[in-house]
Amino acid sequence: MNPCKVALLAGLLAAAPAWAQTIDRIQNLAQQEFRLLSEDLGAALSYHPQTPTTPLGITGFDLGFALTGARLHNTSVLERASSDSVPSTLPIPTLRAHKGLPAGFDVGVMYASIPSSNIRYYGGELRYAIIEGDAVAPAIGVRGSLTKLSGVDQLSLDTRGIDLSISKGFAFLTPYAGIGRSGSTATQRHRVLAWREVHAQQGLRRRRHQVPGDDVNLEADKTGDVTAYSLKASIRF
């Protein structure tokens, strides 16, 4: 990976709002506050694709590092559930890997650990290209995804999503967009909540070289009331 891109991502992470809190006071929340907290975290920690629809192919890999800034909608509720004040934008660094499979399928995995907090989560996706795309036709695909929160002893949170996406390459640029639905389940002692939200994403992949490829991916995603912006640098081959 280009050292300049690594430095750029590291700089963005260092410049992100400080997050030095632990979510350990959920018992302070009323039922409605617990719902708001769960909706915010469920949207922020849901799976963000950060890759175009075009399949990688059976020999293809995409390995990278991403930084997402998720703008929370109910910061005051999160403050009541945490040890201190919290920023309105949650910085989420992730490690990501995608592998091409036969017949237009791709599989992806990710892991995130938010600095100086007890929030960690992991997830994955399985994507199928209904139309693989070529020089004329765009790629169209359907994706199923999930994430699971770990590290927060007082809260169990799982998200699930399905979306339809489209992408089309133009020279070294590949814009893409998608829309789908997310489902989440949050559990804290005797409180259990489940809900669904519409989510949409759009992004742009920039390719520098071909084999292996040095890629930068930009993405904006809105799930419920939470908007997230992501930058990913990866090696694609």
PDB file of C-alpha atoms in Angstrom:
ATOM      1  CA  MET A   1       0.000   0.000   0.000  1.00  0.00           C
ATOM      2  CA  ASN A   2       1.268   3.474  -0.883  1.00  0.00           C
ATOM      3  CA  PRO A   3       2.971   4.988   2.226  1.00  0.00           C
ATOM      4  CA  CYS A   4       1.280   8.332   1.497  1.00  0.00           C
ATOM      5  CA  LYS A   5      -2.151   6.746   1.810  1.00  0.00           C
ATOM      6  CA  VAL A   6      -1.173   5.005   5.034  1.00  0.00           C
ATOM      7  CA  ALA A   7       0.030   8.346   6.394  1.00  0.00           C
ATOM      8  CA  LEU A   8      -3.199  10.024   5.267  1.00  0.00           C
ATOM      9  CA  LEU A   9      -5.382   7.511   7.078  1.00  0.00           C
ATOM     10  CA  ALA A  10      -3.195   7.665  10.178  1.00  0.00           C
ATOM     11  CA  GLY A  11      -3.459  11.445  10.151  1.00  0.00           C
ATOM     12  CA  LEU A  12      -7.226  11.342   9.848  1.00  0.00           C
ATOM     13  CA  LEU A  13      -7.426   8.923  12.752  1.00  0.00           C
ATOM     14  CA  ALA A  14      -5.199  11.139  14.873  1.00  0.00           C
ATOM     15  CA  ALA A  15      -7.324  14.160  14.004  1.00  0.00           C
ATOM     16  CA  ALA A  16     -10.597  12.418  14.831  1.00  0.00           C
ATOM     17  CA  PRO A  17     -12.448  13.592  17.953  1.00  0.00           C
ATOM     18  CA  ALA A  18     -11.035  12.068  21.128  1.00  0.00           C
ATOM     19  CA  TRP A  19     -12.935   9.049  22.399  1.00  0.00           C
ATOM     20  CA  ALA A  20     -11.787   8.042  25.866  1.00  0.00           C
ATOM     21  CA  GLN A  21     -14.996   6.669  27.353  1.00  0.00           C
ATOM     22  CA  THR A  22     -16.308   3.268  28.310  1.00  0.00           C
ATOM     23  CA  ILE A  23     -19.938   2.327  27.803  1.00  0.00           C
ATOM     24  CA  ASP A  24     -20.622   0.990  31.297  1.00  0.00           C
ATOM     25  CA  ARG A  25     -23.643   2.897  32.649  1.00  0.00           C
ATOM     26  CA  ILE A  26     -26.497   1.598  30.534  1.00  0.00           C
ATOM     27  CA  GLN A  27     -28.455   0.959  33.725  1.00  0.00           C
ATOM     28  CA  ASN A  28     -28.908   4.760  33.930  1.00  0.00           C
ATOM     29  CA  LEU A  29     -31.078   4.796  30.802  1.00  0.00           C
ATOM     30  CA  ALA A  30     -34.851   4.738  30.681  1.00  0.00           C
ATOM     31  CA  GLN A  31     -36.463   2.424  28.138  1.00  0.00           C
ATOM     32  CA  GLN A  32     -36.866   5.153  25.499  1.00  0.00           C
ATOM     33  CA  GLU A  33     -33.249   6.264  25.998  1.00  0.00           C
ATOM     34  CA  PHE A  34     -32.115   2.664  25.614  1.00  0.00           C
ATOM     35  CA  ARG A  35     -33.979   2.532  22.293  1.00  0.00           C
ATOM     36  CA  LEU A  36     -32.303   5.733  21.084  1.00  0.00           C
ATOM     37  CA  LEU A  37     -28.865   4.461  22.105  1.00  0.00           C
ATOM     38  CA  SER A  38     -29.452   1.133  20.378  1.00  0.00           C
ATOM     39  CA  GLU A  39     -30.670   2.795  17.185  1.00  0.00           C
ATOM     40  CA  ASP A  40     -27.629   5.084  17.066  1.00  0.00           C
ATOM     41  CA  LEU A  41     -25.094   2.323  17.694  1.00  0.00           C
ATOM     42  CA  GLY A  42     -26.923  -0.115  15.427  1.00  0.00           C
ATOM     43  CA  ALA A  43     -26.737   2.364  12.541  1.00  0.00           C
ATOM     44  CA  ALA A  44     -23.143   3.448  13.225  1.00  0.00           C
ATOM     45  CA  LEU A  45     -21.831  -0.107  13.606  1.00  0.00           C
ATOM     46  CA  SER A  46     -23.778  -1.657  10.743  1.00  0.00           C
ATOM     47  CA  TYR A  47     -21.857  -3.023   7.763  1.00  0.00           C
ATOM     48  CA  HIS A  48     -20.553  -0.370   5.350  1.00  0.00           C
ATOM     49  CA  PRO A  49     -19.570  -2.034   2.031  1.00  0.00           C
ATOM     50  CA  GLN A  50     -16.693   0.279   0.977  1.00  0.00           C
ATOM     51  CA  THR A  51     -16.310  -1.583  -2.313  1.00  0.00           C
ATOM     52  CA  PRO A  52     -17.997  -1.420  -5.731  1.00  0.00           C
ATOM     53  CA  THR A  53     -20.437  -4.059  -6.974  1.00  0.00           C
ATOM     54  CA  THR A  54     -18.158  -5.451  -9.692  1.00  0.00           C
ATOM     55  CA  PRO A  55     -17.015  -8.951  -8.595  1.00  0.00           C
ATOM     56  CA  LEU A  56     -13.335  -9.554  -7.908  1.00  0.00           C
ATOM     57  CA  GLY A  57     -13.205 -12.853  -9.803  1.00  0.00           C
ATOM     58  CA  ILE A  58     -12.065 -16.219  -8.506  1.00  0.00           C
ATOM     59  CA  THR A  59      -8.421 -15.120  -8.056  1.00  0.00           C
ATOM     60  CA  GLY A  60      -9.168 -11.605  -6.783  1.00  0.00           C
ATOM     61  CA  PHE A  61      -8.337 -10.129  -3.355  1.00  0.00           C
ATOM     62  CA  ASP A  62      -8.885  -6.706  -1.782  1.00  0.00           C
ATOM     63  CA  LEU A  63      -7.020  -6.053   1.495  1.00  0.00           C
ATOM     64  CA  GLY A  64      -7.153  -2.679   3.192  1.00  0.00           C
ATOM     65  CA  PHE A  65      -7.586  -0.284   6.092  1.00  0.00           C
ATOM     66  CA  ALA A  66     -10.488   2.148   6.397  1.00  0.00           C
ATOM     67  CA  LEU A  67     -11.551   5.001   8.641  1.00  0.00           C
ATOM     68  CA  THR A  68     -15.238   5.814   9.084  1.00  0.00           C
ATOM     69  CA  GLY A  69     -16.679   8.867  10.796  1.00  0.00           C
ATOM     70  CA  ALA A  70     -20.264   8.124  11.940  1.00  0.00           C
ATOM     71  CA  ARG A  71     -22.243  11.204  13.009  1.00  0.00           C
ATOM     72  CA  LEU A  72     -24.464  10.180  15.928  1.00  0.00           C
ATOM     73  CA  HIS A  73     -27.974  11.546  16.377  1.00  0.00           C
ATOM     74  CA  ASN A  74     -28.439  11.137  20.168  1.00  0.00           C
ATOM     75  CA  THR A  75     -25.101  12.089  21.701  1.00  0.00           C
ATOM     76  CA  SER A  76     -26.597  13.070  25.064  1.00  0.00           C
ATOM     77  CA  VAL A  77     -28.025   9.581  25.544  1.00  0.00           C
ATOM     78  CA  LEU A  78     -24.649   8.001  24.809  1.00  0.00           C
ATOM     79  CA  GLU A  79     -23.062  10.347  27.358  1.00  0.00           C
ATOM     80  CA  ARG A  80     -25.470   9.078  30.047  1.00  0.00           C
ATOM     81  CA  ALA A  81     -24.467   5.499  29.211  1.00  0.00           C
ATOM     82  CA  SER A  82     -20.727   6.291  29.248  1.00  0.00           C
ATOM     83  CA  SER A  83     -18.093   7.449  31.693  1.00  0.00           C
ATOM     84  CA  ASP A  84     -17.631  10.924  30.224  1.00  0.00           C
ATOM     85  CA  SER A  85     -18.655  13.320  27.453  1.00  0.00           C
ATOM     86  CA  VAL A  86     -18.595  11.934  23.916  1.00  0.00           C
ATOM     87  CA  PRO A  87     -18.057  13.498  20.472  1.00  0.00           C
ATOM     88  CA  SER A  88     -20.888  13.756  17.975  1.00  0.00           C
ATOM     89  CA  THR A  89     -18.825  11.874  15.387  1.00  0.00           C
ATOM     90  CA  LEU A  90     -17.624   8.379  16.234  1.00  0.00           C
ATOM     91  CA  PRO A  91     -14.240   7.492  14.631  1.00  0.00           C
ATOM     92  CA  ILE A  92     -14.199   3.848  13.507  1.00  0.00           C
ATOM     93  CA  PRO A  93     -10.942   2.384  12.104  1.00  0.00           C
ATOM     94  CA  THR A  94     -11.430  -0.998  10.430  1.00  0.00           C
ATOM     95  CA  LEU A  95      -9.366  -3.745   8.843  1.00  0.00           C
ATOM     96  CA  ARG A  96     -11.110  -5.194   5.790  1.00  0.00           C
ATOM     97  CA  ALA A  97     -10.592  -8.099   3.383  1.00  0.00           C
ATOM     98  CA  HIS A  98     -12.549  -9.270   0.339  1.00  0.00           C
ATOM     99  CA  LYS A  99     -12.076 -12.436  -1.710  1.00  0.00           C
ATOM    100  CA  GLY A 100     -13.566 -13.307  -5.076  1.00  0.00           C
ATOM    101  CA  LEU A 101     -15.362 -16.641  -5.413  1.00  0.00           C
ATOM    102  CA  PRO A 102     -16.669 -18.563  -8.444  1.00  0.00           C
ATOM    103  CA  ALA A 103     -19.923 -17.734 -10.248  1.00  0.00           C
ATOM    104  CA  GLY A 104     -19.979 -14.017  -9.442  1.00  0.00           C
ATOM    105  CA  PHE A 105     -19.851 -14.362  -5.642  1.00  0.00           C
ATOM    106  CA  ASP A 106     -17.591 -12.334  -3.325  1.00  0.00           C
ATOM    107  CA  VAL A 107     -17.076 -12.685   0.421  1.00  0.00           C
ATOM    108  CA  GLY A 108     -15.824  -9.982   2.783  1.00  0.00           C
ATOM    109  CA  VAL A 109     -14.866  -9.670   6.464  1.00  0.00           C
ATOM    110  CA  MET A 110     -14.029  -6.718   8.711  1.00  0.00           C
ATOM    111  CA  TYR A 111     -12.872  -5.972  12.261  1.00  0.00           C
ATOM    112  CA  ALA A 112     -13.031  -2.674  14.172  1.00  0.00           C
ATOM    113  CA  SER A 113     -11.711  -1.469  17.517  1.00  0.00           C
ATOM    114  CA  ILE A 114     -12.490   2.127  18.485  1.00  0.00           C
ATOM    115  CA  PRO A 115      -9.454   3.735  20.183  1.00  0.00           C
ATOM    116  CA  SER A 116      -9.625   4.259  23.960  1.00  0.00           C
ATOM    117  CA  SER A 117     -13.078   2.726  24.278  1.00  0.00           C
ATOM    118  CA  ASN A 118     -14.523  -0.714  24.927  1.00  0.00           C
ATOM    119  CA  ILE A 119     -16.319  -0.814  21.567  1.00  0.00           C
ATOM    120  CA  ARG A 120     -15.141  -3.569  19.249  1.00  0.00           C
ATOM    121  CA  TYR A 121     -17.095  -5.310  16.552  1.00  0.00           C
ATOM    122  CA  TYR A 122     -16.674  -7.617  13.587  1.00  0.00           C
ATOM    123  CA  GLY A 123     -18.739  -8.529  10.575  1.00  0.00           C
ATOM    124  CA  GLY A 124     -18.932  -9.946   7.094  1.00  0.00           C
ATOM    125  CA  GLU A 125     -20.764  -9.952   3.812  1.00  0.00           C
ATOM    126  CA  LEU A 126     -21.667 -12.285   0.969  1.00  0.00           C
ATOM    127  CA  ARG A 127     -22.306 -10.558  -2.343  1.00  0.00           C
ATOM    128  CA  TYR A 128     -23.648 -11.964  -5.624  1.00  0.00           C
ATOM    129  CA  ALA A 129     -23.317 -10.130  -8.945  1.00  0.00           C
ATOM    130  CA  ILE A 130     -26.616 -10.591 -10.778  1.00  0.00           C
ATOM    131  CA  ILE A 131     -24.951  -8.800 -13.703  1.00  0.00           C
ATOM    132  CA  GLU A 132     -21.140  -8.837 -13.569  1.00  0.00           C
ATOM    133  CA  GLY A 133     -20.760  -5.786 -15.827  1.00  0.00           C
ATOM    134  CA  ASP A 134     -18.474  -5.104 -18.787  1.00  0.00           C
ATOM    135  CA  ALA A 135     -17.254  -2.204 -20.901  1.00  0.00           C
ATOM    136  CA  VAL A 136     -20.859  -1.205 -21.621  1.00  0.00           C
ATOM    137  CA  ALA A 137     -23.131  -2.674 -18.939  1.00  0.00           C
ATOM    138  CA  PRO A 138     -22.923  -1.780 -15.223  1.00  0.00           C
ATOM    139  CA  ALA A 139     -22.518  -4.402 -12.529  1.00  0.00           C
ATOM    140  CA  ILE A 140     -25.628  -5.056 -10.424  1.00  0.00           C
ATOM    141  CA  GLY A 141     -25.489  -7.149  -7.274  1.00  0.00           C
ATOM    142  CA  VAL A 142     -27.231  -8.126  -4.075  1.00  0.00           C
ATOM    143  CA  ARG A 143     -25.462  -8.309  -0.700  1.00  0.00           C
ATOM    144  CA  GLY A 144     -26.234  -9.839   2.676  1.00  0.00           C
ATOM    145  CA  SER A 145     -24.239  -8.579   5.677  1.00  0.00           C
ATOM    146  CA  LEU A 146     -24.004  -8.775   9.462  1.00  0.00           C
ATOM    147  CA  THR A 147     -22.020  -7.305  12.349  1.00  0.00           C
ATOM    148  CA  LYS A 148     -21.711  -8.213  16.037  1.00  0.00           C
ATOM    149  CA  LEU A 149     -20.649  -5.966  18.906  1.00  0.00           C
ATOM    150  CA  SER A 150     -18.089  -7.216  21.441  1.00  0.00           C
ATOM    151  CA  GLY A 151     -16.260  -5.633  24.365  1.00  0.00           C
ATOM    152  CA  VAL A 152     -19.284  -3.876  25.923  1.00  0.00           C
ATOM    153  CA  ASP A 153     -20.278  -6.166  28.793  1.00  0.00           C
ATOM    154  CA  GLN A 154     -23.630  -4.452  29.392  1.00  0.00           C
ATOM    155  CA  LEU A 155     -24.870  -4.573  25.810  1.00  0.00           C
ATOM    156  CA  SER A 156     -25.332  -7.235  23.141  1.00  0.00           C
ATOM    157  CA  LEU A 157     -25.902  -5.795  19.665  1.00  0.00           C
ATOM    158  CA  ASP A 158     -26.230  -7.547  16.297  1.00  0.00           C
ATOM    159  CA  THR A 159     -27.031  -6.007  12.919  1.00  0.00           C
ATOM    160  CA  ARG A 160     -28.149  -7.614   9.672  1.00  0.00           C
ATOM    161  CA  GLY A 161     -28.565  -6.019   6.271  1.00  0.00           C
ATOM    162  CA  ILE A 162     -29.498  -6.686   2.676  1.00  0.00           C
ATOM    163  CA  ASP A 163     -28.985  -4.266  -0.189  1.00  0.00           C
ATOM    164  CA  LEU A 164     -29.051  -3.911  -3.950  1.00  0.00           C
ATOM    165  CA  SER A 165     -26.138  -2.034  -5.535  1.00  0.00           C
ATOM    166  CA  ILE A 166     -24.868  -0.907  -8.916  1.00  0.00           C
ATOM    167  CA  SER A 167     -21.427   0.214 -10.128  1.00  0.00           C
ATOM    168  CA  LYS A 168     -19.805   1.146 -13.436  1.00  0.00           C
ATOM    169  CA  GLY A 169     -16.132   1.660 -14.169  1.00  0.00           C
ATOM    170  CA  PHE A 170     -14.905   4.644 -16.197  1.00  0.00           C
ATOM    171  CA  ALA A 171     -11.144   4.543 -16.837  1.00  0.00           C
ATOM    172  CA  PHE A 172      -9.604   4.528 -13.322  1.00  0.00           C
ATOM    173  CA  LEU A 173     -12.823   5.612 -11.518  1.00  0.00           C
ATOM    174  CA  THR A 174     -15.710   3.367 -10.439  1.00  0.00           C
ATOM    175  CA  PRO A 175     -18.737   5.162  -8.941  1.00  0.00           C
ATOM    176  CA  TYR A 176     -21.294   3.002  -7.147  1.00  0.00           C
ATOM    177  CA  ALA A 177     -24.553   3.334  -5.233  1.00  0.00           C
ATOM    178  CA  GLY A 178     -26.905   1.071  -3.303  1.00  0.00           C
ATOM    179  CA  ILE A 179     -30.047   0.930  -1.210  1.00  0.00           C
ATOM    180  CA  GLY A 180     -31.300  -1.648   1.262  1.00  0.00           C
ATOM    181  CA  ARG A 181     -32.643  -2.403   4.719  1.00  0.00           C
ATOM    182  CA  SER A 182     -30.920  -3.020   8.044  1.00  0.00           C
ATOM    183  CA  GLY A 183     -32.219  -4.993  10.987  1.00  0.00           C
ATOM    184  CA  SER A 184     -30.759  -4.796  14.502  1.00  0.00           C
ATOM    185  CA  THR A 185     -31.287  -6.494  17.853  1.00  0.00           C
ATOM    186  CA  ALA A 186     -30.049  -4.994  21.126  1.00  0.00           C
ATOM    187  CA  THR A 187     -30.178  -6.748  24.494  1.00  0.00           C
ATOM    188  CA  GLN A 188     -29.386  -5.447  27.986  1.00  0.00           C
ATOM    189  CA  ARG A 189     -30.466  -7.651  30.895  1.00  0.00           C
ATOM    190  CA  HIS A 190     -34.251  -7.921  30.546  1.00  0.00           C
ATOM    191  CA  ARG A 191     -34.534  -5.304  27.806  1.00  0.00           C
ATOM    192  CA  VAL A 192     -34.651  -6.519  24.214  1.00  0.00           C
ATOM    193  CA  LEU A 193     -35.235  -4.266  21.198  1.00  0.00           C
ATOM    194  CA  ALA A 194     -35.401  -5.013  17.478  1.00  0.00           C
ATOM    195  CA  TRP A 195     -35.996  -2.615  14.594  1.00  0.00           C
ATOM    196  CA  ARG A 196     -35.488  -2.088  10.869  1.00  0.00           C
ATOM    197  CA  GLU A 197     -34.139   0.936   9.014  1.00  0.00           C
ATOM    198  CA  VAL A 198     -33.613   1.923   5.408  1.00  0.00           C
ATOM    199  CA  HIS A 199     -30.007   2.566   4.469  1.00  0.00           C
ATOM    200  CA  ALA A 200     -28.351   3.880   1.317  1.00  0.00           C
ATOM    201  CA  GLN A 201     -24.760   4.321   0.272  1.00  0.00           C
ATOM    202  CA  GLN A 202     -22.837   5.896  -2.556  1.00  0.00           C
ATOM    203  CA  GLY A 203     -19.146   5.845  -3.225  1.00  0.00           C
ATOM    204  CA  LEU A 204     -16.236   6.213  -5.604  1.00  0.00           C
ATOM    205  CA  ARG A 205     -13.289   3.882  -6.095  1.00  0.00           C
ATOM    206  CA  ARG A 206     -10.058   5.242  -7.590  1.00  0.00           C
ATOM    207  CA  ARG A 207      -7.585   2.748  -9.098  1.00  0.00           C
ATOM    208  CA  ARG A 208      -3.937   3.694  -9.669  1.00  0.00           C
ATOM    209  CA  HIS A 209      -2.423   0.492 -11.058  1.00  0.00           C
ATOM    210  CA  GLN A 210      -3.712  -2.775 -12.413  1.00  0.00           C
ATOM    211  CA  VAL A 211      -1.870  -5.849 -11.035  1.00  0.00           C
ATOM    212  CA  PRO A 212      -1.612  -5.455  -8.099  1.00  0.00           C
ATOM    213  CA  GLY A 213      -3.904  -2.440  -7.782  1.00  0.00           C
ATOM    214  CA  ASP A 214      -3.396   0.445  -5.360  1.00  0.00           C
ATOM    215  CA  ASP A 215      -6.924   1.657  -4.555  1.00  0.00           C
ATOM    216  CA  VAL A 216      -8.624   4.464  -2.654  1.00  0.00           C
ATOM    217  CA  ASN A 217     -12.336   4.189  -1.886  1.00  0.00           C
ATOM    218  CA  LEU A 218     -14.610   7.007  -0.677  1.00  0.00           C
ATOM    219  CA  GLU A 219     -18.125   6.262   0.594  1.00  0.00           C
ATOM    220  CA  ALA A 220     -21.079   8.042   2.185  1.00  0.00           C
ATOM    221  CA  ASP A 221     -23.747   5.964   3.931  1.00  0.00           C
ATOM    222  CA  LYS A 222     -26.968   6.979   5.676  1.00  0.00           C
ATOM    223  CA  THR A 223     -28.760   4.510   7.940  1.00  0.00           C
ATOM    224  CA  GLY A 224     -31.742   5.894   9.848  1.00  0.00           C
ATOM    225  CA  ASP A 225     -30.596   9.198  11.374  1.00  0.00           C
ATOM    226  CA  VAL A 226     -26.880   8.351  11.288  1.00  0.00           C
ATOM    227  CA  THR A 227     -24.678   9.488   8.407  1.00  0.00           C
ATOM    228  CA  ALA A 228     -21.245   7.902   7.959  1.00  0.00           C
ATOM    229  CA  TYR A 229     -18.344   8.897   5.727  1.00  0.00           C
ATOM    230  CA  SER A 230     -15.543   6.435   4.984  1.00  0.00           C
ATOM    231  CA  LEU A 231     -12.104   6.479   3.401  1.00  0.00           C
ATOM    232  CA  LYS A 232     -10.402   3.186   2.575  1.00  0.00           C
ATOM    233  CA  ALA A 233      -6.917   2.481   1.184  1.00  0.00           C
ATOM    234  CA  SER A 234      -6.333  -1.035  -0.104  1.00  0.00           C
ATOM    235  CA  ILE A 235      -4.308  -3.331  -2.291  1.00  0.00           C
ATOM    236  CA  ARG A 236      -6.413  -5.093  -4.921  1.00  0.00           C
ATOM    237  CA  PHE A 237      -5.063  -7.975  -6.991  1.00  0.00           C
TER     238      PHE A 237
END
